[in-house]
Structure formats: C-alpha cells, structure tokens
CSV table of C-alpha atoms in Angstrom, one decimal:
chain,number,residue,atom,x,y,z
A,1,GLN,CA,108.3,82.9,91.3
A,2,SER,CA,107.3,86.5,91.9
A,3,VAL,CA,103.7,87.8,91.4
A,4,LEU,CA,105.3,90.6,89.4
A,5,THR,CA,106.6,89.4,86.1
A,6,GLN,CA,109.7,91.1,84.5
A,7,PRO,CA,111.7,89.9,81.5
A,8,PRO,CA,114.9,88.3,82.7
A,9,SER,CA,117.0,90.3,80.4
A,10,VAL,CA,116.8,93.2,77.9
A,11,SER,CA,119.5,94.7,75.7
A,12,ALA,CA,119.9,97.7,73.5
A,13,ALA,CA,122.7,99.7,71.9
A,14,ALA,CA,124.4,102.6,73.6
A,15,GLY,CA,122.5,105.8,72.9
A,16,GLN,CA,119.2,104.0,72.2
A,17,LYS,CA,116.1,103.6,74.4
A,18,VAL,CA,115.0,100.6,76.3
A,19,THR,CA,111.9,99.7,78.2
A,20,ILE,CA,111.5,97.2,81.0
A,21,SER,CA,108.0,95.8,81.8
A,22,CYS,CA,106.6,94.8,85.0
A,23,SER,CA,103.3,92.9,84.8
A,24,GLY,CA,101.0,92.2,87.8
A,25,SER,CA,97.4,92.1,88.7
A,26,SER,CA,94.6,94.2,90.3
A,27,SER,CA,95.8,93.1,93.8
A,28,ASN,CA,99.2,94.7,93.3
A,29,ILE,CA,100.1,97.1,90.4
A,30,GLY,CA,96.4,97.7,89.6
A,31,ASN,CA,95.7,99.4,92.9
A,32,ASN,CA,99.1,100.5,94.2
A,33,TYR,CA,102.0,102.7,93.4
A,34,VAL,CA,105.0,101.1,91.7
A,35,SER,CA,108.6,101.9,92.4
A,36,TRP,CA,111.8,100.8,90.5
A,37,TYR,CA,115.3,100.0,91.8
A,38,GLN,CA,118.6,99.8,90.2
A,39,GLN,CA,121.3,97.4,91.4
A,40,PHE,CA,124.8,97.1,90.1
A,41,PRO,CA,126.6,93.8,90.9
A,42,GLY,CA,127.8,93.6,94.5
A,43,THR,CA,126.2,96.9,95.5
A,44,VAL,CA,123.1,98.1,97.4
A,45,PRO,CA,119.8,98.6,95.5
A,46,LYS,CA,119.0,102.2,94.7
A,47,LEU,CA,115.6,103.8,94.3
A,48,LEU,CA,115.1,105.0,90.7
A,49,ILE,CA,111.4,105.8,90.4
A,50,PHE,CA,108.7,106.1,93.0
A,51,ASP,CA,104.9,106.6,92.9
A,52,ASN,CA,104.8,105.2,89.3
A,53,ASN,CA,106.7,108.1,87.6
A,54,LYS,CA,108.5,110.3,90.1
A,55,ARG,CA,112.3,110.5,90.2
A,56,PRO,CA,114.2,111.1,93.4
A,57,SER,CA,116.6,114.0,93.5
A,58,GLY,CA,119.7,113.1,91.6
A,59,ILE,CA,118.2,110.6,89.2
A,60,PRO,CA,118.6,111.9,85.6
A,61,ASP,CA,115.6,112.4,83.5
A,62,ARG,CA,116.8,109.7,81.1
A,63,PHE,CA,114.9,107.4,83.5
A,64,SER,CA,111.1,107.4,83.4
A,65,GLY,CA,108.3,105.4,84.8
A,66,SER,CA,104.7,104.8,83.8
A,67,LYS,CA,101.8,102.6,84.8
A,68,SER,CA,98.7,101.5,82.9
A,69,GLY,CA,96.2,99.1,84.4
A,70,THR,CA,98.1,96.2,85.9
A,71,SER,CA,101.4,96.8,84.2
A,72,ALA,CA,104.2,99.3,84.8
A,73,THR,CA,107.2,100.2,82.6
A,74,LEU,CA,110.6,101.6,83.2
A,75,GLY,CA,112.1,103.6,80.3
A,76,ILE,CA,115.7,104.5,79.9
A,77,THR,CA,116.8,106.8,77.1
A,78,GLY,CA,120.3,107.7,75.8
A,79,LEU,CA,121.6,104.4,77.1
A,80,GLN,CA,125.1,104.4,78.6
A,81,THR,CA,127.3,101.5,79.4
A,82,GLY,CA,127.1,102.6,83.0
A,83,ASP,CA,123.4,101.8,83.0
A,84,GLU,CA,124.2,98.1,82.8
A,85,ALA,CA,122.6,96.7,86.0
A,86,ASP,CA,119.7,94.7,87.3
A,87,TYR,CA,116.4,96.5,87.6
A,88,TYR,CA,113.5,95.6,89.9
A,89,CYS,CA,110.0,96.8,90.2
A,90,GLY,CA,108.1,96.7,93.5
A,91,THR,CA,104.7,97.4,94.9
A,92,TRP,CA,102.3,96.4,97.6
A,93,ASP,CA,100.1,93.3,97.2
A,94,SER,CA,96.9,92.9,99.0
A,95,SER,CA,95.7,89.5,97.8
A,96,LEU,CA,96.1,87.9,101.2
A,97,SER,CA,97.3,90.5,103.7
A,98,ALA,CA,99.2,93.6,102.7
A,99,TYR,CA,102.7,92.7,101.8
A,100,TRP,CA,105.4,94.1,99.5
A,101,VAL,CA,106.5,92.3,96.4
A,102,PHE,CA,109.5,92.7,94.0
A,103,GLY,CA,109.6,91.6,90.5
A,104,GLY,CA,112.1,88.9,89.6
A,105,GLY,CA,114.5,91.5,88.2
A,106,THR,CA,115.7,92.4,84.7
A,107,LYS,CA,119.4,92.4,83.6
A,108,LEU,CA,120.1,95.3,81.2
A,109,THR,CA,122.9,94.8,78.8
A,110,VAL,CA,124.1,97.8,76.8
A,111,LEU,CA,125.6,96.7,73.5
B,1,GLU,CA,122.0,112.9,106.2
B,2,VAL,CA,119.8,109.8,106.3
B,3,GLN,CA,121.8,106.6,107.0
B,4,LEU,CA,121.0,103.0,107.8
B,5,VAL,CA,124.0,101.2,109.2
B,6,GLN,CA,123.8,97.4,109.4
B,7,SER,CA,125.7,95.0,111.6
B,8,GLY,CA,128.7,93.1,110.2
B,9,ALA,CA,128.9,89.9,108.3
B,10,GLU,CA,128.0,86.7,110.2
B,11,GLY,CA,129.2,83.1,109.9
B,12,LYS,CA,127.0,80.6,111.7
B,13,LYS,CA,126.3,76.9,111.8
B,14,PRO,CA,122.9,75.3,111.0
B,15,GLY,CA,120.7,75.3,114.1
B,16,GLU,CA,122.3,78.4,115.6
B,17,SER,CA,120.4,81.6,116.4
B,18,LEU,CA,121.2,85.0,115.0
B,19,LYS,CA,120.0,88.6,115.3
B,20,ILE,CA,121.2,91.3,112.9
B,21,SER,CA,120.6,95.0,113.3
B,22,CYS,CA,120.0,98.1,111.3
B,23,LYS,CA,120.6,101.5,113.0
B,24,GLY,CA,118.9,104.6,111.5
B,25,SER,CA,120.2,108.1,111.8
B,26,GLY,CA,119.5,111.5,110.3
B,27,TYR,CA,115.7,111.3,110.5
B,28,SER,CA,112.9,110.5,112.9
B,29,PHE,CA,113.4,106.7,113.2
B,30,SER,CA,109.9,106.2,114.8
B,31,SER,CA,108.1,107.8,111.8
B,32,TYR,CA,109.2,105.6,109.0
B,33,TRP,CA,108.7,101.9,108.2
B,34,ILE,CA,111.9,99.7,108.1
B,35,GLY,CA,111.7,96.8,105.7
B,36,TRP,CA,114.0,93.7,105.4
B,37,VAL,CA,115.0,92.3,102.0
B,38,ARG,CA,116.8,89.1,101.3
B,39,GLN,CA,119.1,88.5,98.3
B,40,MET,CA,120.4,85.0,97.9
B,41,PRO,CA,123.6,84.5,95.9
B,42,GLY,CA,123.0,85.4,92.3
B,43,LYS,CA,119.3,85.9,92.8
B,44,GLY,CA,116.8,88.7,93.0
B,45,LEU,CA,115.3,90.8,95.8
B,46,GLU,CA,112.8,89.2,98.2
B,47,TRP,CA,110.8,91.2,100.7
B,48,MET,CA,110.7,89.6,104.1
B,49,GLY,CA,108.7,92.0,106.2
B,50,ILE,CA,108.4,95.4,107.6
B,51,ILE,CA,108.1,97.2,110.9
B,52,PHE,CA,106.9,100.6,112.0
B,53,PRO,CA,109.2,101.5,114.9
B,54,GLY,CA,106.7,104.0,116.3
B,55,ASP,CA,104.2,101.4,117.4
B,56,SER,CA,106.0,98.1,116.4
B,57,ASP,CA,103.3,97.3,113.9
B,58,THR,CA,104.9,94.4,111.9
B,59,ARG,CA,104.0,92.6,108.7
B,60,TYR,CA,105.6,89.6,107.1
B,61,SER,CA,105.7,88.2,103.7
B,62,PRO,CA,103.8,84.9,103.6
B,63,SER,CA,107.1,83.3,102.5
B,64,PHE,CA,108.9,84.4,105.7
B,65,GLN,CA,106.1,84.3,108.3
B,66,GLY,CA,107.2,82.1,111.1
B,67,GLN,CA,110.7,81.8,109.8
B,68,VAL,CA,112.1,85.1,111.1
B,69,THR,CA,111.2,87.7,113.7
B,70,ILE,CA,111.4,91.4,113.0
B,71,SER,CA,111.6,93.9,115.9
B,72,ALA,CA,112.7,97.4,116.7
B,73,ASP,CA,113.9,99.5,119.6
B,74,LYS,CA,113.0,103.1,118.9
B,75,SER,CA,114.9,104.3,121.9
B,76,ILE,CA,118.1,103.4,120.1
B,77,SER,CA,116.8,103.8,116.5
B,78,THR,CA,117.5,100.2,115.7
B,79,ALA,CA,115.6,97.5,113.9
B,80,TYR,CA,116.4,93.8,114.1
B,81,LEU,CA,116.0,90.7,112.1
B,82,GLN,CA,116.4,87.4,113.9
B,83,TRP,CA,116.4,83.7,113.4
B,84,SER,CA,115.9,81.1,116.1
B,85,SER,CA,117.4,78.2,114.1
B,86,LEU,CA,119.4,78.9,111.0
B,87,LYS,CA,119.5,76.7,107.9
B,88,ALA,CA,122.0,76.6,105.1
B,89,SER,CA,119.3,78.1,102.9
B,90,ASP,CA,119.4,81.3,105.0
B,91,THR,CA,122.8,82.1,103.4
B,92,ALA,CA,122.2,85.4,101.7
B,93,MET,CA,122.8,89.1,101.9
B,94,TYR,CA,120.2,90.9,104.0
B,95,TYR,CA,119.3,94.6,103.5
B,96,CYS,CA,117.2,96.9,105.6
B,97,ALA,CA,115.5,99.8,103.9
B,98,ARG,CA,113.5,102.8,104.9
B,99,GLY,CA,110.0,102.8,103.6
B,100,PRO,CA,108.0,106.0,103.7
B,101,ASP,CA,104.9,104.3,102.4
B,102,ASP,CA,105.0,103.0,98.9
B,103,TYR,CA,108.7,102.7,98.2
B,104,PHE,CA,112.1,102.2,99.9
B,105,ASP,CA,114.3,105.3,99.6
B,106,TYR,CA,117.3,104.6,101.8
B,107,TRP,CA,119.0,101.2,102.1
B,108,GLY,CA,121.5,99.8,104.5
B,109,GLN,CA,124.8,98.5,103.3
B,110,GLY,CA,123.7,94.9,103.7
B,111,THR,CA,124.7,92.1,106.1
B,112,ARG,CA,126.1,89.0,104.7
B,113,VAL,CA,125.0,85.9,106.5
B,114,THR,CA,126.7,82.6,105.8
B,115,VAL,CA,125.3,79.4,107.3
B,116,SER,CA,127.6,76.3,106.9
B,117,SER,CA,128.5,73.3,109.0
C-alpha cells in the first residue's frame, strides 16, 4: 500500500484526453516535486514529467503535469494506442526520514 | 551518452547471497545519486534506497532497511545492491536509476533475480 494513491486503471477513447491523479500528503507531494514515469509491459520505466510540470527532451507536449496542494495530475491529450502503458508518480517523503515513494501505478487503456 | 548497465540475470537458492551491479558511463558518476527500484512480477515500482557515490551517503526505504545493502565504488563508476540471505519473495526485476535530486532520469536495463529451491 503506497502512501501515494493512484487509480488502478483509467481509460479513454483514442484522440481524447485523460488525466491520472496522484494523491498524497504534506509530508510528500505537499512539500516536494513530483515526477511521472511511463512503463510499457516488459520494458524499463521512462521519465515523463519532472519537477511537477517539466518535460524531458523528446517527450511530446501531449503529456503535461500539474500539482495542487497534496495532489498531482498527469494529463495526456490526443490519446494514441501507443500510450497504453502503466504510469507511476513519485516524490520524496519526509514523514520518518527522507525516502522516495512511488504511487501504486495506473494502467491506461486507450479504447 | 548517459548509460547505466546492469549485471545479468541471476538464479539463486533461498539462503544464498547475491550482489548485483550497475555501471554508469557518459557522466560524472560521483555527482549523481543512484537509486534501486524493485518490481515484483506483475506489480508496481518500489523504491529500495539510494546512494550518492561521491561520499557514499546512503538512504533506505523503511521497507528495505536491514534487508539489503547498497554500496558504490566510484573508482569504477559502479553501484551495488546486495543480499546476505535471499528469500523466494526477493524474486523480482531490479532497476538502478540515476537521480539528480527530485527524479530519476536514466534507468538501467534491469536485472532479473529468481530465487527458487
């Protein structure tokens, strides 16, 4: 059970927009930057968003990130079948000592 | 080009020890954190711990503290994850990843560890 809560699954039609939420607390999201990772089955996770809303070079602007209070959101517009993957949020948590936490992951299905 | 290259798949028996590695290249290895992430079959990502090779400052997830040891040898740009006594529940894919500060930007290809009698 992760301290960061993500919906287990989301789905939307191709071409539409989807958002994936990541809910935490003041000891993690509330006071730290959030990053997002994309993982296709059997492959290595890939950084998608860092520092709440920045995209690494090569990540299309269809992917966006935002943070408000103790929650963060990943948005994907113009959904493509190739976006079907698992998505994870992550951040530092300082409730005990400083350690990193990932959300439980969200499986995106493009209908 | 930044690369993290991990050691190959391992098949071990319960109770055996194991040390897997992650070799960095294409950047100043001593200047970036290296984290270790576990992914059990069909499950999500779990952060195990992190090390700063420059001074060997190491931090562990409470879930993995005492269960594994993270180390690094900056002279050969390599980080390690080791177990003294493996359990069947350690069967998983293990990734190393470079952490500038607040995210992990480059990931190793993963090391599959299978523990079975």
